[in-house]
Amino acid sequence: MNSATSARTDTEHDLIVLGAGCAGLSAALFGAIEGLKVLLIERSAWVGGTSALAAGALWIPNTHLAAGSGDTPQKAANYLDHATQGHGPAQGAAHLRQAFLARGPQAVKCLEEHTEVHLRTFTFHPDYSSELPDASTSGRVLECLPFDARPLGPAMKQVRPPIPEFTVLGGMMVDRIDIGHLLNITRSRTAFMHSARLLLRHAADRLRHPRGTRWVMGNALVGRLLLSLRQRGVPIWLEASTERLISTGARVTGVEVTRGGQRITLTARLGVVLAGGGFSDHPALRQQLIPKQVQHSPRAACASGELQQLALGLGARLSRSEGSAAFWAPVSVRQRRDGSTAVFPHFVLDRAKPGTVVVDVHGRRFVNESSSYHRFGERMLERGVDPAFLIADQRALVKYGLGMVRPGGRRLGAFLRDGYLTRAPSLEALARRLGIDTAGLQATVDRMNRFALTGMDGEFERGSTAYQRNLGDPAVQPNPNLGPIAAAPFYAIRLHVGDIAASVGLVTDVDARVLRGDTPIDGLFAIGNDMQSVMGSAYPGPGINLGPAVAFAYAAVQAARHTTHAPEETHA
């Protein structure tokens, strides 16, 4: 069987996976590796979900790829205990984290040995709370190798394309290695050669393909998963909506879906896996769980919550957390020429760089600008700051860029005309144009300039951890995150809080089986953002959504394949 629609619909399967983001793609692939007859169903026209738009990092400690890093399972567990303290899921936090740490390396080894998914670690890639005991600066974060998408053929169109503002030169995807080379193209022969190869490849691609075929970050991960599924002949139904879960007694034994206007009943001998992306776009749950202040998101708008609702109808429940129900990031917003809205997440590129500061309407700082994006968003919500103002002087804007404004300081006209970027010849004039307290802003910048001289941030300790310094500019000393804000003109963009993923999800056991009370619902699994986050509302490192998504996809398949239930006649 292949991915194309067959003339006769096959209705009997071992495993049915609902949702084709990273979690669902991984579960379907693990099932196929185990020799199961798998069907993957996706309600949208693309595979990948938000995973395709993201950096594609997986936080999974102690894999074979990190040999020699000095990490141990005990160190990773101790770090998570500290990082999630007071923020973990209320139900079985320690057991879920232990299962994640055990299953994650097994899942990565399986992918590396049996699929086209190939990952790498970096010499220096710190945990977000790098000041905590047993934090690591390398080995725990895995990123996908760049992917040549040409073997996908026409199926390239099935992968959700990246956020346009994360590409350059009309759609060329770049990762952090590429960005480093492009910024140094005139300073290094190695950078020049790397950049030249990128540009020539992209130019050739645009003559033959609708978009570039060298994929990186989330697109690379999704592309590799999709190619692996196609090689194993796993059918994928796009634009198919799940209407209900079918049960025999207390066991889930299939689903009813609508596809092409036809209602189809499907059986799943070993189980149904929910991987729909969570509740974030479900109107009622969003109103209940997400603060009204949060109006923007860089996610793919495909987290309908419909699968969770079906599970709740069978007696499942959503997790409770001591913190927030979602993970956050500061975002800036701009209307595109086609009328759509660009939501740009400020993860790493600008707010921690020298020559910048973030203030509220009173002109005061309220956060360590180089803290993780989730912590930054938490602080905005705690202080009721919306918008915040990211301010840079001329040197910082030219060298590092600002949001959607690229480094170099050229072609600013459109950004200035539509109000995304504000420019003024002095700080006083900038404050007036933004509606910020003038004296407050001047006093803040004066303090920042003193901090830049000493290298010590006396307010928020900016640049005090390995993670924060990694976001700065190593050429700037004594603190790579601090530099004078003095070169006119001055610039600013507005920041808002955006939600990037759900942390609240269905309560499961360590095998990703959905619980009714304290008992698993036989045949029903939840992974990815449909499952509660093992981190609760804490965000200890890059890839803490995708890492557990892959680990529990593996766990769910292992649990399903060892089921002792025989096939039975099903009914709704």
XYZ file of C-alpha atoms in Angstrom:
572
model
C 0.000 0.000 0.000
C 1.284 3.532 -0.675
C 0.334 7.049 0.365
C -1.985 7.534 -2.575
C -5.692 6.955 -2.189
C -6.605 3.439 -3.209
C -9.711 2.672 -5.222
C -11.123 0.549 -2.389
C -10.959 2.006 1.094
C -9.243 -0.349 3.527
C -11.103 -0.036 6.829
C -9.192 -2.455 9.083
C -5.886 -1.480 10.708
C -3.711 -2.306 13.674
C -3.110 1.301 14.654
C -4.851 4.528 13.649
C -3.024 7.789 14.342
C -5.019 11.031 14.355
C -2.930 14.101 13.606
C 0.156 14.473 11.410
C 2.432 16.812 13.334
C 5.758 15.570 14.657
C 4.022 13.425 17.310
C 1.598 11.743 14.912
C 4.160 11.250 12.156
C 6.515 9.668 14.693
C 3.852 7.337 16.096
C 2.846 6.177 12.622
C 6.491 5.596 11.744
C 7.263 3.671 14.938
C 4.188 1.532 14.275
C 5.332 0.784 10.739
C 8.805 -0.137 11.982
C 7.165 -2.682 14.300
C 5.371 -4.201 11.317
C 1.938 -2.854 12.243
C -0.669 -1.913 9.684
C -0.971 1.827 10.293
C -3.246 4.586 9.003
C -2.391 8.268 9.573
C -5.257 10.764 9.412
C -4.876 14.563 9.294
C -7.714 17.090 9.268
C -5.770 19.824 7.398
C -4.301 19.872 3.902
C -0.705 19.600 5.190
C 1.402 17.403 7.376
C 3.666 18.931 9.981
C 1.409 21.179 12.043
C 3.301 23.707 14.132
C 6.283 21.334 14.146
C 6.942 22.309 10.528
C 7.121 25.992 11.507
C 9.311 25.528 14.561
C 13.049 25.107 15.016
C 12.546 21.337 15.048
C 14.723 20.794 18.132
C 14.179 17.795 20.403
C 15.222 17.995 24.059
C 16.151 14.375 24.807
C 19.080 13.773 27.202
C 21.472 10.830 27.144
C 21.042 9.638 23.580
C 23.817 7.801 21.769
C 24.466 11.031 19.868
C 25.599 12.714 23.091
C 28.234 10.136 24.036
C 31.089 11.839 25.825
C 29.055 14.816 27.027
C 29.389 13.749 30.667
C 25.642 13.700 31.132
C 23.824 10.894 32.967
C 20.154 9.984 33.446
C 20.514 10.951 37.094
C 21.829 14.405 36.211
C 19.032 14.984 33.696
C 16.416 13.868 36.231
C 17.877 16.116 38.926
C 17.900 19.086 36.550
C 14.249 18.485 35.654
C 13.309 18.154 39.319
C 14.755 21.613 39.960
C 13.544 23.210 36.725
C 9.943 22.003 37.093
C 9.647 22.504 40.841
C 6.201 23.914 41.508
C 5.358 23.753 37.808
C 5.059 20.033 37.086
C 1.802 18.325 36.104
C -0.292 17.522 39.143
C -0.776 13.901 38.059
C 2.245 11.580 38.223
C 4.882 14.179 37.391
C 7.911 12.205 38.543
C 6.813 8.965 36.872
C 6.103 10.729 33.571
C 9.508 12.417 33.585
C 11.219 9.111 34.361
C 9.383 7.456 31.476
C 10.370 10.291 29.156
C 14.044 10.047 30.127
C 13.958 6.279 29.571
C 11.997 6.189 26.325
C 13.581 9.215 24.640
C 16.991 7.662 23.904
C 15.318 4.437 22.713
C 13.133 6.409 20.312
C 16.096 8.350 18.892
C 18.127 5.174 18.390
C 15.184 3.582 16.571
C 14.830 6.582 14.251
C 18.546 6.739 13.518
C 18.805 3.018 12.736
C 15.596 2.469 10.771
C 14.509 5.739 9.150
C 15.631 8.805 7.221
C 15.491 10.895 10.412
C 19.047 11.868 11.318
C 19.889 14.231 14.148
C 22.911 16.019 15.579
C 24.035 17.664 18.777
C 26.021 20.864 19.102
C 29.155 21.494 21.112
C 27.453 24.321 22.995
C 23.668 24.406 23.372
C 22.754 25.221 26.995
C 19.632 24.326 28.918
C 17.429 27.365 29.483
C 17.853 27.280 33.271
C 21.596 26.783 32.982
C 22.169 28.178 36.481
C 20.392 25.210 38.121
C 22.114 22.075 39.472
C 23.003 19.501 36.809
C 22.067 21.776 33.916
C 24.017 20.971 30.767
C 25.593 23.081 28.058
C 25.672 20.329 25.443
C 24.236 17.002 24.342
C 20.603 17.299 25.396
C 19.319 19.254 22.406
C 19.021 17.392 19.101
C 18.468 19.129 15.783
C 17.669 17.588 12.434
C 20.266 17.519 9.703
C 19.360 19.566 6.610
C 17.104 17.581 4.291
C 17.097 17.299 0.513
C 13.362 17.270 -0.183
C 13.608 16.220 -3.831
C 13.034 12.487 -3.106
C 9.560 13.443 -1.845
C 8.588 14.423 -5.378
C 5.013 15.765 -5.547
C 4.593 15.014 -1.829
C 6.728 18.105 -1.096
C 3.473 20.030 -1.405
C 2.028 18.084 1.535
C 4.493 19.632 4.020
C 3.372 22.864 5.667
C 5.753 25.581 4.424
C 7.809 27.631 6.911
C 6.875 31.060 8.231
C 7.893 33.416 5.381
C 9.596 35.806 7.793
C 11.917 32.960 8.849
C 13.222 32.623 5.294
C 15.446 34.863 3.183
C 15.655 35.793 -0.505
C 12.134 34.776 -1.389
C 11.823 31.551 0.575
C 15.302 30.157 1.223
C 15.292 28.298 4.535
C 18.268 28.866 6.826
C 19.293 27.489 10.197
C 21.585 29.065 12.777
C 24.702 27.696 11.072
C 23.622 29.254 7.769
C 22.787 32.581 9.443
C 26.260 32.727 10.954
C 27.854 32.205 7.559
C 25.581 34.694 5.797
C 26.375 37.392 8.372
C 30.097 36.799 7.855
C 30.041 36.321 4.083
C 32.601 39.093 3.487
C 34.812 38.258 6.477
C 35.628 34.580 5.966
C 36.396 32.351 3.012
C 34.558 29.477 4.715
C 31.504 31.673 5.233
C 31.671 32.879 1.641
C 31.853 29.360 0.228
C 29.025 28.086 2.454
C 26.829 31.053 1.539
C 27.618 30.735 -2.167
C 26.542 27.079 -2.152
C 23.287 28.007 -0.421
C 22.501 30.793 -2.877
C 23.348 28.765 -5.987
C 21.292 25.802 -4.775
C 18.306 28.011 -4.019
C 18.521 29.766 -7.390
C 18.558 26.406 -9.172
C 15.637 25.169 -7.075
C 13.484 28.150 -7.952
C 13.856 27.317 -11.639
C 12.570 23.754 -11.120
C 10.415 23.712 -7.999
C 7.724 25.844 -6.327
C 10.082 26.429 -3.411
C 13.575 25.578 -2.233
C 14.365 21.891 -1.712
C 17.037 22.282 0.963
C 14.984 22.122 4.143
C 16.185 22.867 7.668
C 14.772 23.049 11.191
C 11.128 21.947 11.507
C 10.631 21.406 7.799
C 13.644 19.089 7.742
C 12.283 17.011 10.624
C 8.818 16.729 9.103
C 10.210 16.055 5.635
C 12.399 13.230 6.900
C 9.503 11.683 8.825
C 7.244 11.919 5.770
C 9.826 10.373 3.447
C 10.327 7.510 5.914
C 6.583 6.866 6.040
C 6.316 6.874 2.266
C 9.203 4.411 2.000
C 7.264 2.065 4.268
C 4.003 2.517 2.380
C 2.021 4.050 5.238
C -1.208 5.620 3.916
C -1.872 9.226 4.908
C -5.355 10.719 4.647
C -5.308 14.510 4.461
C -8.385 16.716 4.889
C -10.161 13.976 6.823
C -11.968 14.932 10.034
C -12.567 12.576 12.942
C -16.224 12.525 13.964
C -16.133 10.099 16.877
C -14.260 7.362 18.638
C -15.803 3.897 18.439
C -15.830 1.621 21.474
C -16.547 -1.973 22.292
C -17.435 -1.971 25.941
C -14.752 0.086 27.670
C -12.218 -0.345 24.857
C -11.648 2.058 21.945
C -11.635 -0.029 18.796
C -11.877 2.447 15.951
C -12.929 5.826 14.629
C -15.499 7.330 12.333
C -14.147 9.921 9.906
C -15.420 12.115 7.117
C -13.273 12.170 4.010
C -14.217 13.642 0.673
C -17.786 14.025 1.850
C -18.007 10.318 2.726
C -18.521 8.981 6.244
C -16.208 6.026 6.892
C -15.997 3.651 9.851
C -12.494 2.340 10.590
C -11.354 -0.319 13.031
C -8.099 -0.280 14.986
C -7.146 -3.669 16.400
C -4.449 -2.378 18.749
C -5.401 1.209 19.387
C -6.078 4.807 18.381
C -3.456 7.506 18.996
C -4.568 11.116 19.507
C -2.001 13.614 18.190
C -4.138 16.602 17.248
C -1.950 19.385 18.639
C -3.867 20.267 21.794
C -6.620 22.701 22.710
C -5.076 26.024 21.693
C -7.563 26.824 18.890
C -10.671 25.400 20.571
C -12.831 28.510 21.233
C -14.284 27.442 24.589
C -11.096 25.928 26.012
C -9.015 28.859 24.810
C -11.369 31.298 26.516
C -11.211 29.210 29.683
C -7.469 28.525 29.833
C -5.632 31.303 27.943
C -5.513 34.878 29.322
C -7.519 37.370 27.276
C -4.359 39.436 26.846
C -2.945 36.733 24.551
C -4.316 37.531 21.098
C -1.529 36.360 18.799
C 0.314 33.139 18.079
C 3.034 32.034 15.631
C 1.602 28.493 15.681
C -0.131 26.843 12.782
C -3.812 27.383 13.563
C -4.630 23.669 13.581
C -4.874 22.791 17.289
C -8.648 22.421 17.240
C -8.992 20.454 20.472
C -11.598 18.248 18.788
C -9.793 15.003 19.569
C -9.443 15.956 23.207
C -13.164 16.661 23.317
C -13.882 13.166 22.002
C -11.670 11.701 24.731
C -13.334 13.822 27.409
C -16.637 12.338 26.253
C -15.284 8.903 27.200
C -14.418 10.001 30.728
C -10.898 11.335 30.187
C -9.814 14.564 31.890
C -7.478 17.456 31.275
C -4.470 17.972 33.507
C -4.163 20.686 36.107
C -0.999 22.723 36.547
C 0.224 25.062 39.237
C 1.255 27.483 36.512
C -0.087 28.436 33.100
C -1.916 26.243 30.609
C 0.382 27.128 27.722
C 3.915 28.127 26.840
C 4.643 31.711 25.810
C 6.937 33.842 23.687
C 7.127 37.564 22.952
C 5.931 38.241 19.408
C 5.708 41.192 17.062
C 2.908 41.555 14.540
C 2.707 42.948 11.034
C 0.188 42.754 8.210
C 1.514 41.161 5.032
C 0.777 42.441 1.548
C -1.802 39.705 1.007
C -3.735 40.837 4.078
C -2.648 37.963 6.323
C -0.970 38.625 9.648
C 2.676 37.816 10.249
C 3.368 36.867 13.868
C 7.115 36.829 14.514
C 8.368 35.022 17.645
C 11.321 36.700 19.332
C 13.135 33.572 20.397
C 16.859 34.324 20.164
C 17.863 36.836 17.510
C 17.494 40.301 19.002
C 16.258 41.007 22.537
C 19.375 39.628 24.279
C 21.848 41.496 22.070
C 23.995 44.441 23.192
C 22.521 47.861 22.507
C 18.928 46.820 23.213
C 16.485 47.168 26.094
C 12.834 46.250 26.686
C 10.563 48.611 28.623
C 6.916 49.079 29.544
C 4.798 52.171 28.918
C 6.443 53.849 31.923
C 9.846 53.463 30.306
C 10.933 50.939 32.929
C 12.437 47.497 32.527
C 10.371 44.649 33.952
C 12.263 41.544 32.822
C 15.686 40.147 32.076
C 15.705 40.575 28.292
C 17.980 37.559 27.810
C 15.791 35.122 29.760
C 14.058 32.317 27.878
C 11.118 33.302 25.692
C 8.672 31.420 27.920
C 9.903 33.180 31.050
C 9.813 36.490 29.162
C 6.158 35.885 28.260
C 5.332 34.829 31.819
C 6.753 38.089 33.100
C 4.712 40.127 30.618
C 1.563 38.379 31.838
C 2.483 38.723 35.512
C 3.085 42.451 35.130
C 0.202 43.092 32.744
C 2.547 44.549 30.120
C 1.064 44.732 26.615
C 2.637 45.997 24.551
C 6.240 46.052 25.644
C 8.746 48.035 23.601
C 11.984 46.519 22.280
C 14.358 49.448 21.752
C 17.677 49.474 19.901
C 20.135 52.080 18.791
C 21.442 52.392 15.249
C 24.464 50.158 15.802
C 22.402 47.332 17.266
C 19.771 47.448 14.522
C 22.374 47.389 11.757
C 24.394 44.583 13.324
C 21.642 42.300 14.678
C 18.363 43.349 13.100
C 15.135 43.834 15.032
C 12.296 41.352 14.665
C 11.336 41.138 11.011
C 13.907 43.827 10.146
C 17.026 42.094 8.841
C 20.568 43.002 9.905
C 22.149 45.673 7.734
C 19.681 48.497 8.311
C 18.522 48.644 4.689
C 15.002 48.784 3.222
C 13.434 50.190 6.363
C 10.867 52.313 4.521
C 8.030 49.784 4.437
C 8.492 48.893 8.108
C 8.424 52.567 9.082
C 5.408 53.381 6.910
C 3.188 50.647 8.288
C 4.222 51.320 11.892
C 5.922 48.002 12.602
C 9.142 49.918 13.218
C 9.348 53.320 14.889
C 12.391 55.589 14.410
C 13.344 58.868 16.058
C 16.460 61.070 16.215
C 16.532 61.029 20.020
C 15.261 58.944 22.913
C 12.943 61.754 23.928
C 11.381 61.865 20.462
C 11.109 58.060 20.375
C 9.315 58.047 23.709
C 6.820 60.671 22.503
C 6.058 58.733 19.316
C 5.494 55.506 21.259
C 3.550 57.057 24.130
C 6.218 56.061 26.658
C 7.100 58.148 29.710
C 10.047 60.236 28.523
C 11.851 60.617 31.836
C 11.400 56.940 32.644
C 12.918 55.822 29.334
C 15.869 58.194 29.604
C 16.611 57.037 33.138
C 16.441 53.386 32.065
C 18.817 53.899 29.146
C 21.239 55.820 31.343
C 21.343 52.874 33.755
C 21.788 50.388 30.893
C 24.733 52.387 29.606
C 26.373 52.264 33.040
C 25.740 48.514 33.187
C 27.386 48.146 29.772
C 30.586 49.766 31.093
C 30.838 47.473 34.124
C 29.362 44.357 32.530
C 27.025 43.951 35.507
C 23.241 44.365 35.221
C 22.303 45.588 38.685
C 18.568 45.211 38.036
C 17.964 41.815 36.392
C 21.414 40.210 36.049
C 21.226 40.099 32.283
C 24.006 37.968 30.854
C 24.671 36.136 34.112
C 24.137 32.533 32.892
C 25.586 30.343 30.163
C 22.250 30.281 28.332
C 21.907 34.061 28.362
C 25.485 34.682 27.253
C 24.979 32.251 24.384
C 22.313 34.612 23.006
C 24.593 37.632 23.119
C 27.501 38.738 20.976
C 30.784 37.074 22.052
C 32.740 39.923 20.487
C 31.285 42.320 23.059
C 32.968 42.384 26.470
C 32.856 42.338 29.453
C 29.244 41.147 29.025
C 28.093 39.821 25.615
C 24.495 40.828 26.408
C 25.177 44.451 27.350
C 26.205 47.352 25.141
C 25.641 51.117 25.158
C 22.408 52.455 23.699
C 23.798 55.701 22.372
C 24.059 55.804 18.579
C 21.217 57.799 17.013
C 18.755 57.317 15.483
C 16.855 55.036 17.843
C 14.351 52.348 16.908
C 11.580 50.345 18.560
C 9.056 47.621 17.842
C 6.087 46.541 19.943
C 6.055 43.142 21.634
C 2.985 41.159 22.663
C 2.573 37.803 24.398
C 1.980 34.882 22.028
C 1.118 31.281 22.887
C 3.386 28.717 21.224
C 2.024 25.394 22.574
C -0.364 23.960 25.133
C 0.995 22.577 28.394
C -2.362 21.351 29.700
C -3.538 18.169 27.995
C -5.152 14.809 28.550
C -3.958 12.940 31.618
C -2.123 9.753 30.648
C -0.031 7.040 32.230
C 3.645 6.452 31.467
C 2.733 4.556 28.268
C 0.684 7.522 26.961
C -2.577 5.650 27.604
C -5.408 8.085 28.315
C -6.753 7.725 31.838
C -10.363 7.553 32.997
C -9.958 8.256 36.680
C -6.828 6.275 37.538
C -7.500 3.530 34.972
C -6.344 3.531 31.331
C -8.984 3.660 28.629
C -8.048 0.545 26.688
C -6.981 1.252 23.128
C -6.724 5.041 23.503
C -3.428 6.947 23.585
C -2.574 10.664 23.590
C 0.772 12.179 22.615
C 2.241 15.536 21.683
C 0.170 18.491 22.852
C -2.943 16.333 23.188
C -1.120 14.845 26.186
C -0.246 16.827 29.306
C 3.262 18.230 29.268
C 5.699 16.248 31.404
C 7.224 19.645 32.224
C 3.976 21.117 33.538
C 4.220 24.846 32.894
C 8.027 24.943 33.079
C 10.209 25.360 29.990
C 13.643 23.964 30.861
C 15.168 23.769 27.394
C 14.728 24.047 23.615
C 12.641 21.212 22.208
C 10.733 20.319 25.381
C 7.582 19.890 23.287
C 8.984 17.788 20.437
C 11.313 15.685 22.591
C 8.499 14.227 24.725
C 6.276 14.023 21.622
C 8.724 11.591 19.993
C 9.447 9.722 23.238
C 5.793 9.076 24.054
C 4.962 8.262 20.440
C 7.477 5.452 20.851
C 6.036 4.481 24.238
C 2.481 4.385 22.883
C 3.424 2.102 20.001
C 5.334 -0.245 22.303
C 2.338 -0.444 24.628
C -0.095 -0.962 21.739
C 1.885 -3.756 20.127
C 1.966 -5.677 23.407
C -1.782 -5.502 23.923
C -3.426 -8.818 24.795
C -6.831 -7.888 23.410
C -8.075 -9.869 20.441
C -10.068 -8.192 17.656
C -13.779 -7.851 18.470
C -16.868 -6.693 16.690
C -17.174 -2.961 17.185
C -20.060 -0.606 17.683
C -20.457 3.120 18.208
